[in-house]
Amino acid sequence: MRQLTIGEIALAKTLYGYSIHYHLVWVHRESYLPFNLQPVDIAMSPNGEMWFREETYSPDFSLEDDLVKKHRFMHEMMHVWQTQKGMFVRTRGLFSGIADYTYSLDKVDLLHYGLEQQASIVSDYWGDAANLLI
């Protein structure tokens, strides 16, 4: 378990600015779920901390050449933001197996989307702004 690196904080600030208390964020290199039940390709951030399996973990996501890993990091940072803003990510995450990550931009307010859709919209926006093809 570690805190965010200086590079990861700088990366996250490109999207979230100062709206996250970065010093409170911990990054784990293990399954959040017991018995390694967390799928390998799924990161989880149910409590303001980020949980990556060994296969998707990075010691510093800001230095990653793997754009999928960077995108996943920015997606999970949205769940950190949601938790820090008082949204019940853990409770709502219980249903994430049936949560819809897809979206169409037809709603007026970001908060009118589900938690996973919000995270997808924001991380996709970051990817588009950074000219990343993921």
mmCIF file with all atom_site columns, C-alpha atoms in Angstrom:
data_model
loop_
_atom_site.group_PDB
_atom_site.id
_atom_site.type_symbol
_atom_site.label_atom_id
_atom_site.label_alt_id
_atom_site.label_comp_id
_atom_site.label_asym_id
_atom_site.label_entity_id
_atom_site.label_seq_id
_atom_site.pdbx_PDB_ins_code
_atom_site.Cartn_x
_atom_site.Cartn_y
_atom_site.Cartn_z
_atom_site.occupancy
_atom_site.B_iso_or_equiv
_atom_site.pdbx_formal_charge
_atom_site.auth_seq_id
_atom_site.auth_comp_id
_atom_site.auth_asym_id
_atom_site.auth_atom_id
_atom_site.pdbx_PDB_model_num
ATOM 1   C CA . MET A 1 1   ? 0.000   0.000   0.000   1.00 0.00 ? 1   MET A CA 1
ATOM 2   C CA . ARG A 1 2   ? 1.293   3.429   -0.901  1.00 0.00 ? 2   ARG A CA 1
ATOM 3   C CA . GLN A 1 3   ? 0.187   7.014   -1.285  1.00 0.00 ? 3   GLN A CA 1
ATOM 4   C CA . LEU A 1 4   ? -0.116  8.741   -4.644  1.00 0.00 ? 4   LEU A CA 1
ATOM 5   C CA . THR A 1 5   ? 3.170   9.738   -6.239  1.00 0.00 ? 5   THR A CA 1
ATOM 6   C CA . ILE A 1 6   ? 3.941   13.348  -7.083  1.00 0.00 ? 6   ILE A CA 1
ATOM 7   C CA . GLY A 1 7   ? 3.495   12.445  -10.756 1.00 0.00 ? 7   GLY A CA 1
ATOM 8   C CA . GLU A 1 8   ? 0.099   10.840  -10.148 1.00 0.00 ? 8   GLU A CA 1
ATOM 9   C CA . ILE A 1 9   ? -1.069  13.896  -8.233  1.00 0.00 ? 9   ILE A CA 1
ATOM 10  C CA . ALA A 1 10  ? 0.068   16.130  -11.104 1.00 0.00 ? 10  ALA A CA 1
ATOM 11  C CA . LEU A 1 11  ? -1.710  13.852  -13.596 1.00 0.00 ? 11  LEU A CA 1
ATOM 12  C CA . ALA A 1 12  ? -4.927  13.843  -11.578 1.00 0.00 ? 12  ALA A CA 1
ATOM 13  C CA . LYS A 1 13  ? -4.802  17.628  -11.156 1.00 0.00 ? 13  LYS A CA 1
ATOM 14  C CA . THR A 1 14  ? -5.049  18.013  -14.947 1.00 0.00 ? 14  THR A CA 1
ATOM 15  C CA . LEU A 1 15  ? -8.637  16.825  -14.590 1.00 0.00 ? 15  LEU A CA 1
ATOM 16  C CA . TYR A 1 16  ? -9.670  17.225  -10.957 1.00 0.00 ? 16  TYR A CA 1
ATOM 17  C CA . GLY A 1 17  ? -7.643  20.288  -9.989  1.00 0.00 ? 17  GLY A CA 1
ATOM 18  C CA . TYR A 1 18  ? -7.704  20.842  -6.245  1.00 0.00 ? 18  TYR A CA 1
ATOM 19  C CA . SER A 1 19  ? -11.107 19.189  -5.730  1.00 0.00 ? 19  SER A CA 1
ATOM 20  C CA . ILE A 1 20  ? -9.531  16.012  -4.294  1.00 0.00 ? 20  ILE A CA 1
ATOM 21  C CA . HIS A 1 21  ? -7.614  15.683  -1.027  1.00 0.00 ? 21  HIS A CA 1
ATOM 22  C CA . TYR A 1 22  ? -4.756  13.783  -2.644  1.00 0.00 ? 22  TYR A CA 1
ATOM 23  C CA . HIS A 1 23  ? -2.907  13.135  0.610   1.00 0.00 ? 23  HIS A CA 1
ATOM 24  C CA . LEU A 1 24  ? -5.818  10.939  1.769   1.00 0.00 ? 24  LEU A CA 1
ATOM 25  C CA . VAL A 1 25  ? -5.645  8.571   -1.214  1.00 0.00 ? 25  VAL A CA 1
ATOM 26  C CA . TRP A 1 26  ? -3.989  5.168   -0.834  1.00 0.00 ? 26  TRP A CA 1
ATOM 27  C CA . VAL A 1 27  ? -3.180  2.795   -3.679  1.00 0.00 ? 27  VAL A CA 1
ATOM 28  C CA . HIS A 1 28  ? -3.234  -0.961  -3.034  1.00 0.00 ? 28  HIS A CA 1
ATOM 29  C CA . ARG A 1 29  ? -1.613  -3.719  -5.081  1.00 0.00 ? 29  ARG A CA 1
ATOM 30  C CA . GLU A 1 30  ? -4.014  -6.480  -4.120  1.00 0.00 ? 30  GLU A CA 1
ATOM 31  C CA . SER A 1 31  ? -7.606  -7.554  -4.429  1.00 0.00 ? 31  SER A CA 1
ATOM 32  C CA . TYR A 1 32  ? -10.139 -5.538  -2.451  1.00 0.00 ? 32  TYR A CA 1
ATOM 33  C CA . LEU A 1 33  ? -12.324 -8.633  -2.332  1.00 0.00 ? 33  LEU A CA 1
ATOM 34  C CA . PRO A 1 34  ? -11.302 -11.660 -0.261  1.00 0.00 ? 34  PRO A CA 1
ATOM 35  C CA . PHE A 1 35  ? -9.764  -14.708 -1.935  1.00 0.00 ? 35  PHE A CA 1
ATOM 36  C CA . ASN A 1 36  ? -8.691  -12.559 -4.930  1.00 0.00 ? 36  ASN A CA 1
ATOM 37  C CA . LEU A 1 37  ? -12.281 -12.400 -6.155  1.00 0.00 ? 37  LEU A CA 1
ATOM 38  C CA . GLN A 1 38  ? -11.720 -8.964  -7.683  1.00 0.00 ? 38  GLN A CA 1
ATOM 39  C CA . PRO A 1 39  ? -11.442 -9.556  -11.448 1.00 0.00 ? 39  PRO A CA 1
ATOM 40  C CA . VAL A 1 40  ? -7.912  -9.021  -12.766 1.00 0.00 ? 40  VAL A CA 1
ATOM 41  C CA . ASP A 1 41  ? -8.926  -6.315  -15.250 1.00 0.00 ? 41  ASP A CA 1
ATOM 42  C CA . ILE A 1 42  ? -11.111 -4.388  -12.785 1.00 0.00 ? 42  ILE A CA 1
ATOM 43  C CA . ALA A 1 43  ? -9.832  -1.760  -10.364 1.00 0.00 ? 43  ALA A CA 1
ATOM 44  C CA . MET A 1 44  ? -11.985 -0.859  -7.387  1.00 0.00 ? 44  MET A CA 1
ATOM 45  C CA . SER A 1 45  ? -12.213 2.320   -5.319  1.00 0.00 ? 45  SER A CA 1
ATOM 46  C CA . PRO A 1 46  ? -15.073 1.724   -2.909  1.00 0.00 ? 46  PRO A CA 1
ATOM 47  C CA . ASN A 1 47  ? -13.762 3.731   0.025   1.00 0.00 ? 47  ASN A CA 1
ATOM 48  C CA . GLY A 1 48  ? -11.630 6.550   -1.342  1.00 0.00 ? 48  GLY A CA 1
ATOM 49  C CA . GLU A 1 49  ? -8.696  4.175   -1.794  1.00 0.00 ? 49  GLU A CA 1
ATOM 50  C CA . MET A 1 50  ? -7.781  2.460   -5.052  1.00 0.00 ? 50  MET A CA 1
ATOM 51  C CA . TRP A 1 51  ? -7.359  -1.306  -5.330  1.00 0.00 ? 51  TRP A CA 1
ATOM 52  C CA . PHE A 1 52  ? -5.554  -2.786  -8.344  1.00 0.00 ? 52  PHE A CA 1
ATOM 53  C CA . ARG A 1 53  ? -4.680  -6.414  -8.883  1.00 0.00 ? 53  ARG A CA 1
ATOM 54  C CA . GLU A 1 54  ? -0.992  -7.127  -9.496  1.00 0.00 ? 54  GLU A CA 1
ATOM 55  C CA . GLU A 1 55  ? -1.571  -7.378  -13.256 1.00 0.00 ? 55  GLU A CA 1
ATOM 56  C CA . THR A 1 56  ? -3.031  -3.865  -13.557 1.00 0.00 ? 56  THR A CA 1
ATOM 57  C CA . TYR A 1 57  ? -1.052  -2.129  -10.809 1.00 0.00 ? 57  TYR A CA 1
ATOM 58  C CA . SER A 1 58  ? 1.684   0.403   -11.479 1.00 0.00 ? 58  SER A CA 1
ATOM 59  C CA . PRO A 1 59  ? 4.206   1.882   -9.044  1.00 0.00 ? 59  PRO A CA 1
ATOM 60  C CA . ASP A 1 60  ? 3.495   5.233   -10.743 1.00 0.00 ? 60  ASP A CA 1
ATOM 61  C CA . PHE A 1 61  ? 0.580   5.496   -13.162 1.00 0.00 ? 61  PHE A CA 1
ATOM 62  C CA . SER A 1 62  ? 1.821   8.879   -14.403 1.00 0.00 ? 62  SER A CA 1
ATOM 63  C CA . LEU A 1 63  ? 4.890   7.188   -15.920 1.00 0.00 ? 63  LEU A CA 1
ATOM 64  C CA . GLU A 1 64  ? 2.943   4.414   -17.642 1.00 0.00 ? 64  GLU A CA 1
ATOM 65  C CA . ASP A 1 65  ? 3.269   3.933   -21.390 1.00 0.00 ? 65  ASP A CA 1
ATOM 66  C CA . ASP A 1 66  ? 0.190   1.715   -21.183 1.00 0.00 ? 66  ASP A CA 1
ATOM 67  C CA . LEU A 1 67  ? -2.616  4.182   -21.886 1.00 0.00 ? 67  LEU A CA 1
ATOM 68  C CA . VAL A 1 68  ? -5.262  1.754   -20.658 1.00 0.00 ? 68  VAL A CA 1
ATOM 69  C CA . LYS A 1 69  ? -3.615  1.792   -17.225 1.00 0.00 ? 69  LYS A CA 1
ATOM 70  C CA . LYS A 1 70  ? -3.548  5.601   -17.184 1.00 0.00 ? 70  LYS A CA 1
ATOM 71  C CA . HIS A 1 71  ? -7.180  5.774   -18.277 1.00 0.00 ? 71  HIS A CA 1
ATOM 72  C CA . ARG A 1 72  ? -8.177  3.254   -15.584 1.00 0.00 ? 72  ARG A CA 1
ATOM 73  C CA . PHE A 1 73  ? -6.303  5.346   -12.997 1.00 0.00 ? 73  PHE A CA 1
ATOM 74  C CA . MET A 1 74  ? -8.210  8.495   -14.019 1.00 0.00 ? 74  MET A CA 1
ATOM 75  C CA . HIS A 1 75  ? -11.489 6.525   -13.930 1.00 0.00 ? 75  HIS A CA 1
ATOM 76  C CA . GLU A 1 76  ? -10.730 5.341   -10.392 1.00 0.00 ? 76  GLU A CA 1
ATOM 77  C CA . MET A 1 77  ? -9.779  8.866   -9.332  1.00 0.00 ? 77  MET A CA 1
ATOM 78  C CA . MET A 1 78  ? -13.347 9.840   -10.188 1.00 0.00 ? 78  MET A CA 1
ATOM 79  C CA . HIS A 1 79  ? -14.562 7.266   -7.664  1.00 0.00 ? 79  HIS A CA 1
ATOM 80  C CA . VAL A 1 80  ? -12.180 8.805   -5.118  1.00 0.00 ? 80  VAL A CA 1
ATOM 81  C CA . TRP A 1 81  ? -13.686 12.222  -5.939  1.00 0.00 ? 81  TRP A CA 1
ATOM 82  C CA . GLN A 1 82  ? -17.203 10.787  -5.575  1.00 0.00 ? 82  GLN A CA 1
ATOM 83  C CA . THR A 1 83  ? -16.356 9.327   -2.162  1.00 0.00 ? 83  THR A CA 1
ATOM 84  C CA . GLN A 1 84  ? -14.768 12.556  -0.965  1.00 0.00 ? 84  GLN A CA 1
ATOM 85  C CA . LYS A 1 85  ? -17.885 14.461  -2.071  1.00 0.00 ? 85  LYS A CA 1
ATOM 86  C CA . GLY A 1 86  ? -20.094 12.200  0.059   1.00 0.00 ? 86  GLY A CA 1
ATOM 87  C CA . MET A 1 87  ? -21.409 9.753   -2.522  1.00 0.00 ? 87  MET A CA 1
ATOM 88  C CA . PHE A 1 88  ? -21.836 6.182   -1.300  1.00 0.00 ? 88  PHE A CA 1
ATOM 89  C CA . VAL A 1 89  ? -19.530 4.482   -3.767  1.00 0.00 ? 89  VAL A CA 1
ATOM 90  C CA . ARG A 1 90  ? -19.132 1.290   -1.717  1.00 0.00 ? 90  ARG A CA 1
ATOM 91  C CA . THR A 1 91  ? -22.873 0.765   -1.274  1.00 0.00 ? 91  THR A CA 1
ATOM 92  C CA . ARG A 1 92  ? -23.676 1.565   -4.880  1.00 0.00 ? 92  ARG A CA 1
ATOM 93  C CA . GLY A 1 93  ? -20.676 -0.465  -6.005  1.00 0.00 ? 93  GLY A CA 1
ATOM 94  C CA . LEU A 1 94  ? -22.333 -3.617  -4.719  1.00 0.00 ? 94  LEU A CA 1
ATOM 95  C CA . PHE A 1 95  ? -24.408 -3.428  -7.870  1.00 0.00 ? 95  PHE A CA 1
ATOM 96  C CA . SER A 1 96  ? -21.500 -2.575  -10.177 1.00 0.00 ? 96  SER A CA 1
ATOM 97  C CA . GLY A 1 97  ? -21.771 -5.987  -11.812 1.00 0.00 ? 97  GLY A CA 1
ATOM 98  C CA . ILE A 1 98  ? -24.994 -4.745  -13.341 1.00 0.00 ? 98  ILE A CA 1
ATOM 99  C CA . ALA A 1 99  ? -23.892 -1.101  -13.577 1.00 0.00 ? 99  ALA A CA 1
ATOM 100 C CA . ASP A 1 100 ? -23.798 0.440   -17.000 1.00 0.00 ? 100 ASP A CA 1
ATOM 101 C CA . TYR A 1 101 ? -20.462 1.968   -17.975 1.00 0.00 ? 101 TYR A CA 1
ATOM 102 C CA . THR A 1 102 ? -21.802 3.089   -21.355 1.00 0.00 ? 102 THR A CA 1
ATOM 103 C CA . TYR A 1 103 ? -23.432 6.456   -21.818 1.00 0.00 ? 103 TYR A CA 1
ATOM 104 C CA . SER A 1 104 ? -24.852 8.913   -24.288 1.00 0.00 ? 104 SER A CA 1
ATOM 105 C CA . LEU A 1 105 ? -24.390 12.589  -23.583 1.00 0.00 ? 105 LEU A CA 1
ATOM 106 C CA . ASP A 1 106 ? -28.076 13.455  -23.443 1.00 0.00 ? 106 ASP A CA 1
ATOM 107 C CA . LYS A 1 107 ? -28.375 14.581  -19.820 1.00 0.00 ? 107 LYS A CA 1
ATOM 108 C CA . VAL A 1 108 ? -27.839 18.138  -18.632 1.00 0.00 ? 108 VAL A CA 1
ATOM 109 C CA . ASP A 1 109 ? -25.928 17.358  -15.437 1.00 0.00 ? 109 ASP A CA 1
ATOM 110 C CA . LEU A 1 110 ? -23.138 14.861  -14.765 1.00 0.00 ? 110 LEU A CA 1
ATOM 111 C CA . LEU A 1 111 ? -24.872 13.878  -11.524 1.00 0.00 ? 111 LEU A CA 1
ATOM 112 C CA . HIS A 1 112 ? -27.843 12.581  -13.529 1.00 0.00 ? 112 HIS A CA 1
ATOM 113 C CA . TYR A 1 113 ? -25.673 9.650   -14.637 1.00 0.00 ? 113 TYR A CA 1
ATOM 114 C CA . GLY A 1 114 ? -24.794 6.564   -12.580 1.00 0.00 ? 114 GLY A CA 1
ATOM 115 C CA . LEU A 1 115 ? -21.478 6.417   -10.720 1.00 0.00 ? 115 LEU A CA 1
ATOM 116 C CA . GLU A 1 116 ? -19.751 4.235   -13.305 1.00 0.00 ? 116 GLU A CA 1
ATOM 117 C CA . GLN A 1 117 ? -21.094 6.356   -16.144 1.00 0.00 ? 117 GLN A CA 1
ATOM 118 C CA . GLN A 1 118 ? -19.804 9.503   -14.410 1.00 0.00 ? 118 GLN A CA 1
ATOM 119 C CA . ALA A 1 119 ? -16.357 7.936   -14.070 1.00 0.00 ? 119 ALA A CA 1
ATOM 120 C CA . SER A 1 120 ? -16.416 6.805   -17.705 1.00 0.00 ? 120 SER A CA 1
ATOM 121 C CA . ILE A 1 121 ? -17.487 10.239  -18.957 1.00 0.00 ? 121 ILE A CA 1
ATOM 122 C CA . VAL A 1 122 ? -14.802 12.055  -16.988 1.00 0.00 ? 122 VAL A CA 1
ATOM 123 C CA . SER A 1 123 ? -11.976 9.631   -17.823 1.00 0.00 ? 123 SER A CA 1
ATOM 124 C CA . ASP A 1 124 ? -13.011 9.558   -21.496 1.00 0.00 ? 124 ASP A CA 1
ATOM 125 C CA . TYR A 1 125 ? -13.002 13.370  -21.504 1.00 0.00 ? 125 TYR A CA 1
ATOM 126 C CA . TRP A 1 126 ? -9.472  13.282  -20.085 1.00 0.00 ? 126 TRP A CA 1
ATOM 127 C CA . GLY A 1 127 ? -8.426  10.763  -22.749 1.00 0.00 ? 127 GLY A CA 1
ATOM 128 C CA . ASP A 1 128 ? -9.928  12.888  -25.516 1.00 0.00 ? 128 ASP A CA 1
ATOM 129 C CA . ALA A 1 129 ? -8.308  16.061  -24.168 1.00 0.00 ? 129 ALA A CA 1
ATOM 130 C CA . ALA A 1 130 ? -4.957  14.280  -23.990 1.00 0.00 ? 130 ALA A CA 1
ATOM 131 C CA . ASN A 1 131 ? -5.497  12.974  -27.549 1.00 0.00 ? 131 ASN A CA 1
ATOM 132 C CA . LEU A 1 132 ? -5.285  9.387   -26.372 1.00 0.00 ? 132 LEU A CA 1
ATOM 133 C CA . LEU A 1 133 ? -6.806  6.679   -28.475 1.00 0.00 ? 133 LEU A CA 1
ATOM 134 C CA . ILE A 1 134 ? -7.931  4.003   -26.063 1.00 0.00 ? 134 ILE A CA 1
#
